Amino acid sequence: MKYKRILLKLSGEALMGNQEYGIDSQRLKDYATEIKKVVDLGCEVAIVIGGGNIFRGVSGAAAGMDRVQGDYMGMLATVINGMALQGALEDQGIKTRLQSAIEMDKVAEPFIKRKAVRHLEKGRVVIFGAGTGNPYFTTDTAATLRAIEINADVILKGTRVDGIYDKDPEKNENAVKFENLSFEEVFAKNLKVMDMTAFTLSHENKLPIIVFDMNKEGNLTRLVEGENVGTLVN
Ligand code: UDP
């Protein structure tokens, strides 16, 4: 196993599957199955999940809502997704804990770094909900922050695209995929890997990022075992 402790970042949108909104139960099950495979290998797994399938603060603001209010709604959306994923993982017999950056003790533990690490050491999957707990941030930033806090070996950003390309591969047929990039190259080529806050945080703390296709069966396992999947930034 190449990576002993990972932080898996899943976008909320990925959970929609082919739906327009909300959570696709089959997608949820598929993700739980993929995660179980690496847990069974002995990999310590922490997860941050987005909320874009339910609510995004910027969209609320665009529709005339207060941005901060919208961002808190977005953070709550990530807790809903976290609970859904927790349920799907527990259906597969995996022990989990949900920790929230906004306290809500009926459904989640508060985020406490030391407790999170202890859970991981005991083989529990830890899901971090409510982002960073602050408006104007994203779950990519939350994922990076938590990854650094828990000393994860790598942040694995599961997307529907199989890596980082020179142009948007969903819009350009001739887009070329990168196998490896340095942080400097990402800056120089102005590539979109994560938002700038998240990316800078990763860079400053030398946290490698792998962008990969989470919807392809076995990809997560291959990555953890050290195969070249997706694009590695380090
Ligand atoms: N959000 C926030 N602070 C955080 C993380 C998230 O305010 O630390 C809000 C923000 O409004 C964001 C929404 O939660 O739009 C959902 O998160 P995100 O857009 O990152 O989800 P994803 O794109 O991964 O589905």
XYZ file of C-alpha atoms and ligand atoms in Angstrom:
259
model
C 0.000 0.000 0.000
C 1.459 3.354 -1.016
C -0.849 5.596 0.963
C -1.592 4.625 4.546
C -3.860 7.559 5.398
C -5.896 9.360 2.750
C -8.278 12.263 2.614
C -10.847 11.602 -0.068
C -12.656 14.666 -1.377
C -15.942 13.976 -3.143
C -17.981 16.736 -4.684
C -21.636 17.029 -3.849
C -22.404 17.125 -7.546
C -20.882 13.690 -8.012
C -23.520 12.308 -5.654
C -26.292 13.457 -7.988
C -25.357 10.826 -10.552
C -27.482 11.613 -13.581
C -30.084 13.460 -11.581
C -30.555 17.225 -11.593
C -30.555 17.547 -7.832
C -30.060 15.603 -4.629
C -28.603 12.196 -3.976
C -28.559 9.216 -6.322
C -28.815 6.138 -4.092
C -26.996 3.896 -6.562
C -24.081 6.326 -6.769
C -23.957 6.420 -2.986
C -23.810 2.614 -2.859
C -21.083 2.506 -5.512
C -18.958 4.977 -3.585
C -19.421 3.001 -0.366
C -18.323 -0.161 -2.194
C -15.193 1.519 -3.540
C -14.337 2.954 -0.120
C -14.847 -0.421 1.556
C -12.205 -1.977 -0.703
C -9.492 0.363 0.574
C -10.673 0.128 4.183
C -10.332 -3.665 3.882
C -6.747 -3.180 2.709
C -6.049 -1.400 5.995
C -5.985 2.123 4.584
C -7.120 4.872 6.948
C -9.816 6.882 5.220
C -11.089 10.369 5.979
C -13.665 11.962 3.704
C -14.828 15.470 2.959
C -17.926 15.736 0.860
C -19.257 18.847 -0.859
C -22.774 20.170 -0.948
C -23.179 21.455 -4.493
C -25.906 18.898 -5.257
C -28.106 20.618 -2.695
C -27.006 24.205 -2.199
C -24.173 26.597 -2.981
C -23.798 29.962 -1.271
C -22.810 31.742 -4.477
C -25.949 30.554 -6.283
C -28.065 31.806 -3.393
C -26.271 35.159 -3.516
C -26.838 35.344 -7.274
C -30.557 34.894 -6.594
C -30.532 37.821 -4.167
C -29.904 35.968 -0.912
C -27.362 37.084 1.654
C -24.070 35.357 0.827
C -23.182 34.396 4.382
C -26.642 32.954 4.964
C -26.284 30.997 1.733
C -22.862 29.686 2.707
C -24.186 28.345 5.992
C -26.948 26.625 4.039
C -24.249 25.138 1.814
C -22.363 23.898 4.863
C -25.516 22.250 6.204
C -25.947 20.595 2.809
C -22.558 18.931 3.268
C -23.786 17.473 6.564
C -26.814 15.977 4.790
C -24.490 14.396 2.225
C -22.171 13.238 4.990
C -25.044 11.540 6.775
C -26.122 9.857 3.546
C -22.612 8.564 2.931
C -22.292 7.466 6.546
C -25.470 5.426 6.190
C -24.273 3.828 2.962
C -20.898 2.932 4.506
C -22.479 1.450 7.606
C -24.773 -0.658 5.401
C -21.568 -2.267 4.171
C -20.440 -2.963 7.714
C -17.893 -0.172 7.905
C -17.462 1.682 11.175
C -17.771 5.420 10.700
C -17.868 8.714 12.524
C -19.255 11.968 11.251
C -17.569 15.085 12.629
C -19.074 18.468 11.953
C -17.406 21.882 11.930
C -20.754 23.314 13.077
C -21.843 21.698 16.297
C -24.983 19.584 16.063
C -24.616 16.883 18.642
C -27.681 14.847 17.710
C -26.221 13.841 14.375
C -22.472 14.385 14.497
C -19.519 14.726 16.812
C -17.884 18.133 16.895
C -14.680 18.257 14.894
C -11.827 17.426 17.235
C -8.583 16.641 15.510
C -7.247 14.269 18.152
C -10.482 12.296 18.186
C -10.511 12.126 14.417
C -7.004 10.687 14.379
C -7.921 8.178 17.071
C -10.925 7.011 15.029
C -8.716 6.573 11.981
C -6.184 4.555 13.968
C -9.031 2.277 15.062
C -10.021 1.701 11.453
C -13.086 3.910 11.417
C -13.862 6.035 8.396
C -14.157 9.660 9.467
C -16.398 11.981 7.473
C -15.885 15.693 8.007
C -19.067 17.721 7.516
C -19.921 21.425 7.410
C -16.771 22.371 5.529
C -14.443 24.618 7.490
C -17.359 26.039 9.466
C -16.761 29.440 7.863
C -18.510 31.225 5.018
C -16.555 32.207 1.888
C -14.667 28.912 1.857
C -15.200 25.771 -0.168
C -15.135 22.107 0.673
C -11.899 21.819 -1.329
C -10.359 24.132 1.243
C -11.979 22.157 4.058
C -10.566 18.942 2.574
C -7.075 20.411 2.343
C -7.226 21.823 5.847
C -8.425 18.543 7.368
C -5.885 16.545 5.360
C -3.083 18.655 6.798
C -4.505 18.525 10.314
C -4.782 14.748 10.377
C -1.452 14.296 8.597
C -2.890 12.535 5.571
C -0.354 11.276 3.027
C -2.325 12.664 0.120
C -5.570 14.323 -0.840
C -7.498 12.371 -3.454
C -9.910 14.535 -5.353
C -12.496 12.255 -6.912
C -14.166 13.854 -9.917
C -15.939 12.706 -13.050
C -12.858 13.602 -15.128
C -9.847 11.288 -15.004
C -7.212 13.909 -14.246
C -5.964 17.403 -15.011
C -6.002 18.497 -18.654
C -4.557 21.503 -20.456
C -8.118 22.484 -21.471
C -11.547 21.423 -20.273
C -11.833 17.860 -21.671
C -15.625 18.005 -21.552
C -15.529 20.922 -23.999
C -12.382 20.232 -26.054
C -11.818 16.947 -27.855
C -8.101 17.604 -28.229
C -7.462 18.322 -24.539
C -4.269 16.668 -23.277
C -4.004 15.018 -19.876
C -1.050 15.521 -17.543
C 0.348 12.524 -15.635
C 2.351 14.615 -13.161
C 2.570 18.296 -12.374
C 4.484 20.375 -9.877
C 2.660 23.029 -7.896
C 4.676 25.645 -9.816
C 3.538 24.246 -13.168
C -0.086 24.449 -12.087
C 0.403 28.124 -11.192
C 2.372 28.875 -14.381
C -0.118 27.170 -16.690
C -3.050 28.621 -14.764
C -4.682 25.187 -14.463
C -7.772 24.632 -12.365
C -7.129 21.898 -9.819
C -8.870 23.324 -6.777
C -9.754 26.881 -5.849
C -6.757 29.094 -5.098
C -7.187 29.076 -1.312
C -7.212 25.282 -1.208
C -4.405 24.962 -3.712
C -2.146 27.440 -1.929
C -2.730 25.666 1.372
C -1.722 22.340 -0.193
C 1.340 23.896 -1.773
C 2.542 25.583 1.399
C 2.154 22.391 3.380
C 3.573 20.094 0.688
C 0.420 18.004 0.582
C 0.289 16.035 -2.691
C -3.002 16.143 -4.607
C -4.271 13.472 -6.975
C -7.202 14.262 -9.241
C -8.859 11.091 -10.501
C -12.106 9.606 -11.804
C -13.983 8.247 -8.801
C -16.712 6.808 -11.003
C -14.393 4.200 -12.516
C -14.544 0.962 -10.563
C -11.285 0.029 -8.838
C -9.590 3.404 -9.346
C -9.481 4.254 -5.659
C -7.886 0.898 -4.819
C -5.353 1.207 -7.637
C -4.369 4.640 -6.370
C -3.937 3.532 -2.793
C -1.824 0.607 -3.995
C 0.466 3.031 -5.812
C -0.591 2.724 -9.454
C -0.523 5.841 -11.602
C -4.138 6.864 -11.892
C -5.304 10.389 -12.685
C -2.910 13.316 -12.291
C -0.524 13.778 -9.374
C 0.440 17.274 -8.236
C 3.416 17.402 -5.844
N -19.218 26.257 2.230
C -18.770 27.282 3.049
N -17.625 27.076 3.790
C -16.901 25.925 3.731
C -17.347 24.901 2.857
C -18.504 25.081 2.137
O -19.384 28.321 3.125
O -15.873 25.805 4.442
C -20.509 26.418 1.500
C -20.390 27.208 0.217
O -21.569 27.987 0.088
C -20.362 26.118 -0.831
C -21.276 25.081 -0.264
O -21.007 25.140 1.134
O -20.821 26.585 -2.076
C -21.094 23.682 -0.771
O -19.740 23.337 -0.846
P -18.951 23.199 -2.262
O -19.463 24.218 -3.221
O -17.495 23.211 -1.940
O -19.400 21.755 -2.700
P -18.975 20.873 -3.992
O -18.617 21.834 -5.108
O -17.788 20.064 -3.596
O -20.163 20.040 -4.251
